């Protein structure tokens, strides 16, 4: 009898102090795919999520569900997002999401959202204005960026690259790789051995194999070949100190032929270490690769068009 009394007493007080709203762990039972905690107040976390969804073309519906929680649903054609936000403290929030297309879930889609939030958190206050100017679909591509370090003789060099598939293949430029003895690919500052698969010095492109097996990759199937004079484009690359940076520029004139190969000229600050950086339009579609800068200028550069990259991969 005493045992029964203590069990009943325990259950009574457990129910008494339980939150009137459903526990956050119940999210997965409701069909959410993944939950993450971020050092962001609820208001700020909701603003970031809403901005990403809106700039990605989704129509948003907001529904407070009690206990300080907010449920957000967003739709675009047959695509649908479900999200639930809950404060874990006054300065931190839980975010749980689920994506479906035609009713079928796709967990890999959440990687773009996580990359966007991580980029927001990494952006120092001095770059806050720039971060606000860069469209969300562009920032969500940052999870595909890698830094590449190589050694030529005694001289270390660093440049940029990007992941193109789940097998860990990386695209970069070729002019820094001729004669290198060792390639190291850094993803989130973690080093991985890289192996050169293909080197095309004429096109100035290289293909590097890595052991990385990641969902975030740049979909080349949506690559754009035709750009407008004056169109704004965005590059993301690794600077010499391995700091990742997103920066913008503008297409400067029609496609040019240089040594029988097409190149886009761009008004853009090409910084040391940015060769091999992927370049996107405002919708986050791939448009090219940073080749380098015009000699004698820090504000005029050249981009290898997306079409050249696709031709390079087809000949593999």
PDB file of C-alpha atoms in Angstrom:
ATOM      1  CA  UNK A   1       0.000   0.000   0.000  1.00  0.00           C
ATOM      2  CA  UNK A   2       2.835   2.389   0.832  1.00  0.00           C
ATOM      3  CA  UNK A   3       4.396   1.711  -2.575  1.00  0.00           C
ATOM      4  CA  UNK A   4       1.101   2.488  -4.333  1.00  0.00           C
ATOM      5  CA  UNK A   5       0.713   5.666  -2.262  1.00  0.00           C
ATOM      6  CA  UNK A   6       4.200   6.932  -3.244  1.00  0.00           C
ATOM      7  CA  UNK A   7       3.624   6.131  -6.939  1.00  0.00           C
ATOM      8  CA  UNK A   8       0.299   8.002  -6.952  1.00  0.00           C
ATOM      9  CA  UNK A   9       1.872  10.951  -5.119  1.00  0.00           C
ATOM     10  CA  UNK A  10       4.740  11.070  -7.635  1.00  0.00           C
ATOM     11  CA  UNK A  11       2.366  11.007 -10.614  1.00  0.00           C
ATOM     12  CA  UNK A  12       0.176  13.705  -9.051  1.00  0.00           C
ATOM     13  CA  UNK A  13       3.060  16.150  -8.569  1.00  0.00           C
ATOM     14  CA  UNK A  14       4.536  15.284 -11.978  1.00  0.00           C
ATOM     15  CA  UNK A  15       1.268  16.266 -13.641  1.00  0.00           C
ATOM     16  CA  UNK A  16       0.885  19.297 -11.401  1.00  0.00           C
ATOM     17  CA  UNK A  17       4.183  20.850 -12.504  1.00  0.00           C
ATOM     18  CA  UNK A  18       3.954  19.832 -16.126  1.00  0.00           C
ATOM     19  CA  UNK A  19       3.718  22.682 -18.650  1.00  0.00           C
ATOM     20  CA  UNK A  20       0.218  23.235 -20.019  1.00  0.00           C
ATOM     21  CA  UNK A  21       1.675  23.271 -23.544  1.00  0.00           C
ATOM     22  CA  UNK A  22       2.892  20.053 -25.139  1.00  0.00           C
ATOM     23  CA  UNK A  23       6.536  19.175 -24.455  1.00  0.00           C
ATOM     24  CA  UNK A  24       9.030  20.129 -27.135  1.00  0.00           C
ATOM     25  CA  UNK A  25      10.257  16.540 -27.391  1.00  0.00           C
ATOM     26  CA  UNK A  26       6.789  15.744 -28.793  1.00  0.00           C
ATOM     27  CA  UNK A  27       7.819  17.460 -32.023  1.00  0.00           C
ATOM     28  CA  UNK A  28       9.228  14.303 -33.556  1.00  0.00           C
ATOM     29  CA  UNK A  29       6.049  12.404 -32.730  1.00  0.00           C
ATOM     30  CA  UNK A  30       4.221  15.062 -34.720  1.00  0.00           C
ATOM     31  CA  UNK A  31       6.329  14.360 -37.798  1.00  0.00           C
ATOM     32  CA  UNK A  32       9.117  16.932 -37.578  1.00  0.00           C
ATOM     33  CA  UNK A  33      12.431  15.734 -39.001  1.00  0.00           C
ATOM     34  CA  UNK A  34      15.068  17.546 -36.994  1.00  0.00           C
ATOM     35  CA  UNK A  35      15.420  19.885 -34.021  1.00  0.00           C
ATOM     36  CA  UNK A  36      18.266  22.293 -33.355  1.00  0.00           C
ATOM     37  CA  UNK A  37      18.953  24.843 -30.642  1.00  0.00           C
ATOM     38  CA  UNK A  38      20.397  28.258 -31.515  1.00  0.00           C
ATOM     39  CA  UNK A  39      21.642  31.139 -29.320  1.00  0.00           C
ATOM     40  CA  UNK A  40      18.909  33.412 -30.657  1.00  0.00           C
ATOM     41  CA  UNK A  41      15.901  34.943 -28.855  1.00  0.00           C
ATOM     42  CA  UNK A  42      12.542  33.761 -30.176  1.00  0.00           C
ATOM     43  CA  UNK A  43      11.782  37.030 -31.971  1.00  0.00           C
ATOM     44  CA  UNK A  44      15.111  37.020 -33.802  1.00  0.00           C
ATOM     45  CA  UNK A  45      14.925  33.303 -34.634  1.00  0.00           C
ATOM     46  CA  UNK A  46      11.450  33.770 -36.118  1.00  0.00           C
ATOM     47  CA  UNK A  47      12.606  36.770 -38.157  1.00  0.00           C
ATOM     48  CA  UNK A  48      15.520  34.795 -39.624  1.00  0.00           C
ATOM     49  CA  UNK A  49      13.330  31.801 -40.483  1.00  0.00           C
ATOM     50  CA  UNK A  50      10.632  34.011 -42.029  1.00  0.00           C
ATOM     51  CA  UNK A  51      13.180  35.936 -44.067  1.00  0.00           C
ATOM     52  CA  UNK A  52      14.713  32.750 -45.467  1.00  0.00           C
ATOM     53  CA  UNK A  53      11.330  31.305 -46.412  1.00  0.00           C
ATOM     54  CA  UNK A  54      10.063  34.551 -47.954  1.00  0.00           C
ATOM     55  CA  UNK A  55      13.197  35.133 -50.027  1.00  0.00           C
ATOM     56  CA  UNK A  56      13.015  31.502 -51.158  1.00  0.00           C
ATOM     57  CA  UNK A  57       9.568  32.234 -52.621  1.00  0.00           C
ATOM     58  CA  UNK A  58       7.321  30.660 -49.965  1.00  0.00           C
ATOM     59  CA  UNK A  59       4.052  32.048 -48.617  1.00  0.00           C
ATOM     60  CA  UNK A  60       4.106  32.003 -44.813  1.00  0.00           C
ATOM     61  CA  UNK A  61       1.365  31.313 -42.253  1.00  0.00           C
ATOM     62  CA  UNK A  62       2.020  31.979 -38.545  1.00  0.00           C
ATOM     63  CA  UNK A  63       0.150  30.327 -35.684  1.00  0.00           C
ATOM     64  CA  UNK A  64       1.003  30.850 -31.964  1.00  0.00           C
ATOM     65  CA  UNK A  65       0.287  27.567 -30.147  1.00  0.00           C
ATOM     66  CA  UNK A  66       0.778  28.517 -26.485  1.00  0.00           C
ATOM     67  CA  UNK A  67       3.649  28.201 -24.094  1.00  0.00           C
ATOM     68  CA  UNK A  68       5.557  30.820 -26.068  1.00  0.00           C
ATOM     69  CA  UNK A  69       5.712  28.474 -29.057  1.00  0.00           C
ATOM     70  CA  UNK A  70       5.050  29.508 -32.646  1.00  0.00           C
ATOM     71  CA  UNK A  71       4.162  27.177 -35.496  1.00  0.00           C
ATOM     72  CA  UNK A  72       4.995  28.323 -39.021  1.00  0.00           C
ATOM     73  CA  UNK A  73       3.855  26.683 -42.242  1.00  0.00           C
ATOM     74  CA  UNK A  74       5.021  27.796 -45.670  1.00  0.00           C
ATOM     75  CA  UNK A  75       4.020  26.667 -49.144  1.00  0.00           C
ATOM     76  CA  UNK A  76       5.144  27.137 -52.737  1.00  0.00           C
ATOM     77  CA  UNK A  77       3.408  24.970 -55.306  1.00  0.00           C
ATOM     78  CA  UNK A  78       3.812  21.358 -54.197  1.00  0.00           C
ATOM     79  CA  UNK A  79       6.544  22.271 -51.694  1.00  0.00           C
ATOM     80  CA  UNK A  80       5.715  22.681 -48.018  1.00  0.00           C
ATOM     81  CA  UNK A  81       7.654  23.580 -44.876  1.00  0.00           C
ATOM     82  CA  UNK A  82       6.483  23.040 -41.300  1.00  0.00           C
ATOM     83  CA  UNK A  83       8.406  24.604 -38.432  1.00  0.00           C
ATOM     84  CA  UNK A  84       7.962  24.955 -34.700  1.00  0.00           C
ATOM     85  CA  UNK A  85       9.838  27.470 -32.561  1.00  0.00           C
ATOM     86  CA  UNK A  86      10.092  27.312 -28.784  1.00  0.00           C
ATOM     87  CA  UNK A  87      12.219  29.369 -26.369  1.00  0.00           C
ATOM     88  CA  UNK A  88      14.767  27.329 -24.435  1.00  0.00           C
ATOM     89  CA  UNK A  89      15.832  30.455 -22.498  1.00  0.00           C
ATOM     90  CA  UNK A  90      15.357  34.221 -22.920  1.00  0.00           C
ATOM     91  CA  UNK A  91      18.371  34.236 -25.280  1.00  0.00           C
ATOM     92  CA  UNK A  92      18.054  30.862 -27.036  1.00  0.00           C
ATOM     93  CA  UNK A  93      15.465  28.971 -29.066  1.00  0.00           C
ATOM     94  CA  UNK A  94      14.666  25.494 -30.345  1.00  0.00           C
ATOM     95  CA  UNK A  95      13.758  25.144 -34.022  1.00  0.00           C
ATOM     96  CA  UNK A  96      12.248  21.989 -35.488  1.00  0.00           C
ATOM     97  CA  UNK A  97      11.461  21.659 -39.200  1.00  0.00           C
ATOM     98  CA  UNK A  98      10.053  19.336 -41.825  1.00  0.00           C
ATOM     99  CA  UNK A  99      10.073  19.711 -45.634  1.00  0.00           C
ATOM    100  CA  UNK A 100       7.907  17.817 -48.118  1.00  0.00           C
ATOM    101  CA  UNK A 101       7.359  17.924 -51.867  1.00  0.00           C
ATOM    102  CA  UNK A 102       4.193  16.306 -53.212  1.00  0.00           C
ATOM    103  CA  UNK A 103       3.769  14.936 -49.701  1.00  0.00           C
ATOM    104  CA  UNK A 104       7.140  13.169 -49.730  1.00  0.00           C
ATOM    105  CA  UNK A 105       9.673  14.227 -47.050  1.00  0.00           C
ATOM    106  CA  UNK A 106      13.206  15.260 -47.993  1.00  0.00           C
ATOM    107  CA  UNK A 107      15.529  15.701 -45.011  1.00  0.00           C
ATOM    108  CA  UNK A 108      18.366  17.088 -47.149  1.00  0.00           C
ATOM    109  CA  UNK A 109      16.440  20.324 -47.792  1.00  0.00           C
ATOM    110  CA  UNK A 110      16.885  21.388 -44.171  1.00  0.00           C
ATOM    111  CA  UNK A 111      20.656  21.646 -44.725  1.00  0.00           C
ATOM    112  CA  UNK A 112      20.172  24.865 -46.705  1.00  0.00           C
ATOM    113  CA  UNK A 113      18.244  26.405 -43.809  1.00  0.00           C
ATOM    114  CA  UNK A 114      20.830  25.312 -41.235  1.00  0.00           C
ATOM    115  CA  UNK A 115      23.615  26.765 -43.404  1.00  0.00           C
ATOM    116  CA  UNK A 116      21.757  30.075 -43.647  1.00  0.00           C
ATOM    117  CA  UNK A 117      21.327  30.306 -39.864  1.00  0.00           C
ATOM    118  CA  UNK A 118      24.946  29.294 -39.205  1.00  0.00           C
ATOM    119  CA  UNK A 119      26.139  31.974 -41.609  1.00  0.00           C
ATOM    120  CA  UNK A 120      23.979  34.544 -39.809  1.00  0.00           C
ATOM    121  CA  UNK A 121      25.513  33.529 -36.487  1.00  0.00           C
ATOM    122  CA  UNK A 122      29.062  33.628 -37.868  1.00  0.00           C
ATOM    123  CA  UNK A 123      28.681  37.073 -39.419  1.00  0.00           C
ATOM    124  CA  UNK A 124      30.503  39.642 -37.243  1.00  0.00           C
ATOM    125  CA  UNK A 125      28.641  42.833 -36.385  1.00  0.00           C
ATOM    126  CA  UNK A 126      30.874  44.799 -38.772  1.00  0.00           C
ATOM    127  CA  UNK A 127      29.470  42.721 -41.644  1.00  0.00           C
ATOM    128  CA  UNK A 128      25.860  42.812 -40.479  1.00  0.00           C
ATOM    129  CA  UNK A 129      24.778  45.259 -43.172  1.00  0.00           C
ATOM    130  CA  UNK A 130      26.330  43.135 -45.926  1.00  0.00           C
ATOM    131  CA  UNK A 131      24.676  40.012 -44.508  1.00  0.00           C
ATOM    132  CA  UNK A 132      21.305  41.757 -44.697  1.00  0.00           C
ATOM    133  CA  UNK A 133      21.940  42.678 -48.356  1.00  0.00           C
ATOM    134  CA  UNK A 134      22.846  39.152 -49.479  1.00  0.00           C
ATOM    135  CA  UNK A 135      19.722  37.185 -50.486  1.00  0.00           C
ATOM    136  CA  UNK A 136      18.860  34.184 -48.341  1.00  0.00           C
ATOM    137  CA  UNK A 137      19.094  31.679 -51.256  1.00  0.00           C
ATOM    138  CA  UNK A 138      22.709  32.787 -51.751  1.00  0.00           C
ATOM    139  CA  UNK A 139      23.663  32.537 -48.090  1.00  0.00           C
ATOM    140  CA  UNK A 140      22.151  29.058 -47.920  1.00  0.00           C
ATOM    141  CA  UNK A 141      24.808  27.857 -50.410  1.00  0.00           C
ATOM    142  CA  UNK A 142      27.617  28.545 -47.958  1.00  0.00           C
ATOM    143  CA  UNK A 143      27.440  25.014 -46.588  1.00  0.00           C
ATOM    144  CA  UNK A 144      28.994  23.812 -49.872  1.00  0.00           C
ATOM    145  CA  UNK A 145      32.101  26.005 -49.625  1.00  0.00           C
ATOM    146  CA  UNK A 146      35.531  24.519 -48.883  1.00  0.00           C
ATOM    147  CA  UNK A 147      38.973  26.029 -48.423  1.00  0.00           C
ATOM    148  CA  UNK A 148      41.829  24.347 -50.278  1.00  0.00           C
ATOM    149  CA  UNK A 149      45.444  24.377 -49.172  1.00  0.00           C
ATOM    150  CA  UNK A 150      48.259  23.003 -51.302  1.00  0.00           C
ATOM    151  CA  UNK A 151      52.015  22.941 -51.245  1.00  0.00           C
ATOM    152  CA  UNK A 152      54.218  23.746 -54.206  1.00  0.00           C
ATOM    153  CA  UNK A 153      57.816  23.179 -53.199  1.00  0.00           C
ATOM    154  CA  UNK A 154      58.226  25.055 -49.946  1.00  0.00           C
ATOM    155  CA  UNK A 155      55.496  27.569 -50.734  1.00  0.00           C
ATOM    156  CA  UNK A 156      52.002  26.972 -49.269  1.00  0.00           C
ATOM    157  CA  UNK A 157      49.054  28.329 -51.251  1.00  0.00           C
ATOM    158  CA  UNK A 158      45.368  28.681 -50.437  1.00  0.00           C
ATOM    159  CA  UNK A 159      42.302  29.092 -52.629  1.00  0.00           C
ATOM    160  CA  UNK A 160      38.594  28.189 -52.681  1.00  0.00           C
ATOM    161  CA  UNK A 161      36.330  25.440 -53.990  1.00  0.00           C
ATOM    162  CA  UNK A 162      32.836  24.023 -53.660  1.00  0.00           C
ATOM    163  CA  UNK A 163      31.174  20.631 -53.268  1.00  0.00           C
ATOM    164  CA  UNK A 164      29.059  19.502 -56.233  1.00  0.00           C
ATOM    165  CA  UNK A 165      27.653  16.143 -55.076  1.00  0.00           C
ATOM    166  CA  UNK A 166      27.216  13.762 -52.141  1.00  0.00           C
ATOM    167  CA  UNK A 167      30.312  11.815 -53.235  1.00  0.00           C
ATOM    168  CA  UNK A 168      32.487  14.707 -52.090  1.00  0.00           C
ATOM    169  CA  UNK A 169      33.700  15.940 -55.489  1.00  0.00           C
ATOM    170  CA  UNK A 170      34.971  19.517 -55.378  1.00  0.00           C
ATOM    171  CA  UNK A 171      35.360  22.036 -58.219  1.00  0.00           C
ATOM    172  CA  UNK A 172      38.104  24.659 -58.133  1.00  0.00           C
ATOM    173  CA  UNK A 173      40.504  26.466 -60.442  1.00  0.00           C
ATOM    174  CA  UNK A 174      43.585  24.768 -61.911  1.00  0.00           C
ATOM    175  CA  UNK A 175      46.246  27.481 -62.083  1.00  0.00           C
ATOM    176  CA  UNK A 176      47.374  26.886 -58.489  1.00  0.00           C
ATOM    177  CA  UNK A 177      47.468  23.099 -58.746  1.00  0.00           C
ATOM    178  CA  UNK A 178      49.994  22.332 -61.470  1.00  0.00           C
ATOM    179  CA  UNK A 179      52.902  20.504 -59.882  1.00  0.00           C
ATOM    180  CA  UNK A 180      51.507  20.416 -56.330  1.00  0.00           C
ATOM    181  CA  UNK A 181      52.612  17.597 -54.066  1.00  0.00           C
ATOM    182  CA  UNK A 182      49.801  17.663 -51.533  1.00  0.00           C
ATOM    183  CA  UNK A 183      46.196  18.906 -51.383  1.00  0.00           C
ATOM    184  CA  UNK A 184      44.306  19.527 -48.152  1.00  0.00           C
ATOM    185  CA  UNK A 185      40.597  20.403 -48.225  1.00  0.00           C
ATOM    186  CA  UNK A 186      39.167  22.210 -45.194  1.00  0.00           C
ATOM    187  CA  UNK A 187      35.470  22.003 -44.388  1.00  0.00           C
ATOM    188  CA  UNK A 188      34.380  23.954 -41.299  1.00  0.00           C
ATOM    189  CA  UNK A 189      38.110  24.201 -40.536  1.00  0.00           C
ATOM    190  CA  UNK A 190      38.445  20.402 -40.397  1.00  0.00           C
ATOM    191  CA  UNK A 191      41.159  19.089 -42.776  1.00  0.00           C
ATOM    192  CA  UNK A 192      40.591  16.249 -45.248  1.00  0.00           C
ATOM    193  CA  UNK A 193      43.014  14.773 -47.757  1.00  0.00           C
ATOM    194  CA  UNK A 194      42.184  15.739 -51.351  1.00  0.00           C
ATOM    195  CA  UNK A 195      43.060  13.783 -54.498  1.00  0.00           C
ATOM    196  CA  UNK A 196      43.267  15.456 -57.891  1.00  0.00           C
ATOM    197  CA  UNK A 197      40.912  13.702 -60.333  1.00  0.00           C
ATOM    198  CA  UNK A 198      41.154  16.041 -63.309  1.00  0.00           C
ATOM    199  CA  UNK A 199      43.180  19.126 -64.214  1.00  0.00           C
ATOM    200  CA  UNK A 200      42.295  21.304 -67.215  1.00  0.00           C
ATOM    201  CA  UNK A 201      44.796  24.146 -67.494  1.00  0.00           C
ATOM    202  CA  UNK A 202      43.162  25.541 -70.634  1.00  0.00           C
ATOM    203  CA  UNK A 203      39.775  25.993 -68.978  1.00  0.00           C
ATOM    204  CA  UNK A 204      41.496  26.666 -65.622  1.00  0.00           C
ATOM    205  CA  UNK A 205      39.348  24.106 -63.799  1.00  0.00           C
ATOM    206  CA  UNK A 206      40.126  21.193 -61.512  1.00  0.00           C
ATOM    207  CA  UNK A 207      38.161  18.346 -59.968  1.00  0.00           C
ATOM    208  CA  UNK A 208      39.207  17.108 -56.526  1.00  0.00           C
ATOM    209  CA  UNK A 209      37.954  14.007 -54.743  1.00  0.00           C
ATOM    210  CA  UNK A 210      37.486  14.174 -50.960  1.00  0.00           C
ATOM    211  CA  UNK A 211      36.156  11.736 -48.333  1.00  0.00           C
ATOM    212  CA  UNK A 212      33.403  14.233 -47.476  1.00  0.00           C
ATOM    213  CA  UNK A 213      29.891  12.830 -47.663  1.00  0.00           C
ATOM    214  CA  UNK A 214      27.625  15.843 -47.248  1.00  0.00           C
ATOM    215  CA  UNK A 215      24.124  16.831 -48.216  1.00  0.00           C
ATOM    216  CA  UNK A 216      24.874  20.487 -48.923  1.00  0.00           C
ATOM    217  CA  UNK A 217      26.103  20.676 -52.498  1.00  0.00           C
ATOM    218  CA  UNK A 218      25.610  23.159 -55.303  1.00  0.00           C
ATOM    219  CA  UNK A 219      22.984  21.951 -57.819  1.00  0.00           C
ATOM    220  CA  UNK A 220      24.572  22.503 -61.219  1.00  0.00           C
ATOM    221  CA  UNK A 221      21.347  21.446 -62.934  1.00  0.00           C
ATOM    222  CA  UNK A 222      19.981  24.930 -62.177  1.00  0.00           C
ATOM    223  CA  UNK A 223      23.060  26.703 -63.535  1.00  0.00           C
ATOM    224  CA  UNK A 224      22.466  29.895 -65.539  1.00  0.00           C
ATOM    225  CA  UNK A 225      24.404  30.545 -68.712  1.00  0.00           C
ATOM    226  CA  UNK A 226      23.056  33.932 -69.818  1.00  0.00           C
ATOM    227  CA  UNK A 227      23.606  36.946 -67.578  1.00  0.00           C
ATOM    228  CA  UNK A 228      22.644  40.572 -68.106  1.00  0.00           C
ATOM    229  CA  UNK A 229      25.019  43.500 -68.211  1.00  0.00           C
ATOM    230  CA  UNK A 230      24.811  45.153 -64.795  1.00  0.00           C
ATOM    231  CA  UNK A 231      23.279  42.100 -63.106  1.00  0.00           C
ATOM    232  CA  UNK A 232      24.300  41.661 -59.483  1.00  0.00           C
ATOM    233  CA  UNK A 233      26.126  38.451 -58.603  1.00  0.00           C
ATOM    234  CA  UNK A 234      27.491  37.027 -55.355  1.00  0.00           C
ATOM    235  CA  UNK A 235      30.689  35.079 -54.701  1.00  0.00           C
ATOM    236  CA  UNK A 236      31.698  33.198 -51.579  1.00  0.00           C
ATOM    237  CA  UNK A 237      35.266  32.245 -50.902  1.00  0.00           C
ATOM    238  CA  UNK A 238      38.034  31.644 -48.396  1.00  0.00           C
ATOM    239  CA  UNK A 239      40.360  34.519 -47.667  1.00  0.00           C
ATOM    240  CA  UNK A 240      44.010  33.971 -46.841  1.00  0.00           C
ATOM    241  CA  UNK A 241      43.209  33.593 -43.132  1.00  0.00           C
ATOM    242  CA  UNK A 242      40.622  30.857 -43.906  1.00  0.00           C
ATOM    243  CA  UNK A 243      37.814  33.288 -43.072  1.00  0.00           C
ATOM    244  CA  UNK A 244      34.808  32.651 -45.313  1.00  0.00           C
ATOM    245  CA  UNK A 245      33.297  35.727 -46.902  1.00  0.00           C
ATOM    246  CA  UNK A 246      30.331  36.469 -49.155  1.00  0.00           C
ATOM    247  CA  UNK A 247      30.800  39.484 -51.413  1.00  0.00           C
ATOM    248  CA  UNK A 248      28.893  40.983 -54.314  1.00  0.00           C
ATOM    249  CA  UNK A 249      29.746  42.390 -57.712  1.00  0.00           C
ATOM    250  CA  UNK A 250      28.203  43.317 -61.033  1.00  0.00           C
ATOM    251  CA  UNK A 251      28.468  41.826 -64.515  1.00  0.00           C
ATOM    252  CA  UNK A 252      30.441  44.289 -66.636  1.00  0.00           C
ATOM    253  CA  UNK A 253      29.478  43.846 -70.279  1.00  0.00           C
ATOM    254  CA  UNK A 254      28.738  40.850 -72.508  1.00  0.00           C
ATOM    255  CA  UNK A 255      30.548  37.511 -72.445  1.00  0.00           C
ATOM    256  CA  UNK A 256      34.145  37.988 -73.636  1.00  0.00           C
ATOM    257  CA  UNK A 257      36.482  35.658 -75.508  1.00  0.00           C
ATOM    258  CA  UNK A 258      39.928  35.433 -73.921  1.00  0.00           C
ATOM    259  CA  UNK A 259      42.358  32.977 -75.546  1.00  0.00           C
ATOM    260  CA  UNK A 260      39.392  31.385 -77.349  1.00  0.00           C
ATOM    261  CA  UNK A 261      37.540  30.793 -74.078  1.00  0.00           C
ATOM    262  CA  UNK A 262      34.489  32.685 -72.752  1.00  0.00           C
ATOM    263  CA  UNK A 263      34.818  34.735 -69.571  1.00  0.00           C
ATOM    264  CA  UNK A 264      32.533  37.129 -67.733  1.00  0.00           C
ATOM    265  CA  UNK A 265      34.141  40.390 -66.705  1.00  0.00           C
ATOM    266  CA  UNK A 266      32.835  41.550 -63.345  1.00  0.00           C
ATOM    267  CA  UNK A 267      33.154  44.616 -61.149  1.00  0.00           C
ATOM    268  CA  UNK A 268      34.015  42.825 -57.936  1.00  0.00           C
ATOM    269  CA  UNK A 269      36.716  42.973 -55.307  1.00  0.00           C
ATOM    270  CA  UNK A 270      38.706  39.787 -55.972  1.00  0.00           C
ATOM    271  CA  UNK A 271      40.593  39.035 -52.784  1.00  0.00           C
ATOM    272  CA  UNK A 272      43.610  36.745 -52.231  1.00  0.00           C
ATOM    273  CA  UNK A 273      42.443  33.162 -51.754  1.00  0.00           C
ATOM    274  CA  UNK A 274      39.169  33.629 -53.661  1.00  0.00           C
ATOM    275  CA  UNK A 275      40.161  31.843 -56.899  1.00  0.00           C
ATOM    276  CA  UNK A 276      37.804  28.887 -57.304  1.00  0.00           C
ATOM    277  CA  UNK A 277      34.935  30.581 -55.450  1.00  0.00           C
ATOM    278  CA  UNK A 278      31.417  29.711 -56.655  1.00  0.00           C
ATOM    279  CA  UNK A 279      29.328  32.616 -57.956  1.00  0.00           C
ATOM    280  CA  UNK A 280      25.522  32.895 -57.814  1.00  0.00           C
ATOM    281  CA  UNK A 281      22.712  35.128 -58.986  1.00  0.00           C
ATOM    282  CA  UNK A 282      20.193  36.631 -56.557  1.00  0.00           C
ATOM    283  CA  UNK A 283      18.097  33.428 -56.611  1.00  0.00           C
ATOM    284  CA  UNK A 284      21.053  31.301 -55.521  1.00  0.00           C
ATOM    285  CA  UNK A 285      21.499  29.712 -58.956  1.00  0.00           C
ATOM    286  CA  UNK A 286      25.067  28.872 -59.957  1.00  0.00           C
ATOM    287  CA  UNK A 287      26.489  31.176 -62.662  1.00  0.00           C
ATOM    288  CA  UNK A 288      30.262  30.642 -62.594  1.00  0.00           C
ATOM    289  CA  UNK A 289      33.605  30.365 -60.813  1.00  0.00           C
ATOM    290  CA  UNK A 290      36.006  33.150 -59.830  1.00  0.00           C
ATOM    291  CA  UNK A 291      39.068  32.832 -62.067  1.00  0.00           C
ATOM    292  CA  UNK A 292      41.033  35.797 -60.772  1.00  0.00           C
ATOM    293  CA  UNK A 293      41.448  39.541 -60.978  1.00  0.00           C
ATOM    294  CA  UNK A 294      42.566  41.861 -63.734  1.00  0.00           C
ATOM    295  CA  UNK A 295      46.271  42.586 -63.249  1.00  0.00           C
ATOM    296  CA  UNK A 296      46.813  45.958 -61.638  1.00  0.00           C
ATOM    297  CA  UNK A 297      43.264  46.187 -60.275  1.00  0.00           C
ATOM    298  CA  UNK A 298      41.550  44.892 -57.147  1.00  0.00           C
ATOM    299  CA  UNK A 299      38.049  45.732 -58.363  1.00  0.00           C
ATOM    300  CA  UNK A 300      37.870  44.052 -61.791  1.00  0.00           C
ATOM    301  CA  UNK A 301      37.776  40.282 -62.049  1.00  0.00           C
ATOM    302  CA  UNK A 302      36.929  37.422 -64.386  1.00  0.00           C
ATOM    303  CA  UNK A 303      34.485  34.554 -63.952  1.00  0.00           C
ATOM    304  CA  UNK A 304      34.524  31.180 -65.675  1.00  0.00           C
ATOM    305  CA  UNK A 305      30.945  30.723 -66.984  1.00  0.00           C
ATOM    306  CA  UNK A 306      28.714  27.904 -65.754  1.00  0.00           C
ATOM    307  CA  UNK A 307      28.602  26.443 -69.278  1.00  0.00           C
ATOM    308  CA  UNK A 308      32.381  25.922 -69.247  1.00  0.00           C
ATOM    309  CA  UNK A 309      32.131  24.123 -65.896  1.00  0.00           C
ATOM    310  CA  UNK A 310      29.415  21.788 -67.226  1.00  0.00           C
ATOM    311  CA  UNK A 311      31.474  21.006 -70.349  1.00  0.00           C
ATOM    312  CA  UNK A 312      34.482  20.268 -68.143  1.00  0.00           C
ATOM    313  CA  UNK A 313      32.455  17.782 -66.080  1.00  0.00           C
ATOM    314  CA  UNK A 314      30.913  16.065 -69.120  1.00  0.00           C
ATOM    315  CA  UNK A 315      34.355  15.203 -70.485  1.00  0.00           C
ATOM    316  CA  UNK A 316      35.179  13.393 -67.284  1.00  0.00           C
TER     317      UNK A 316
END
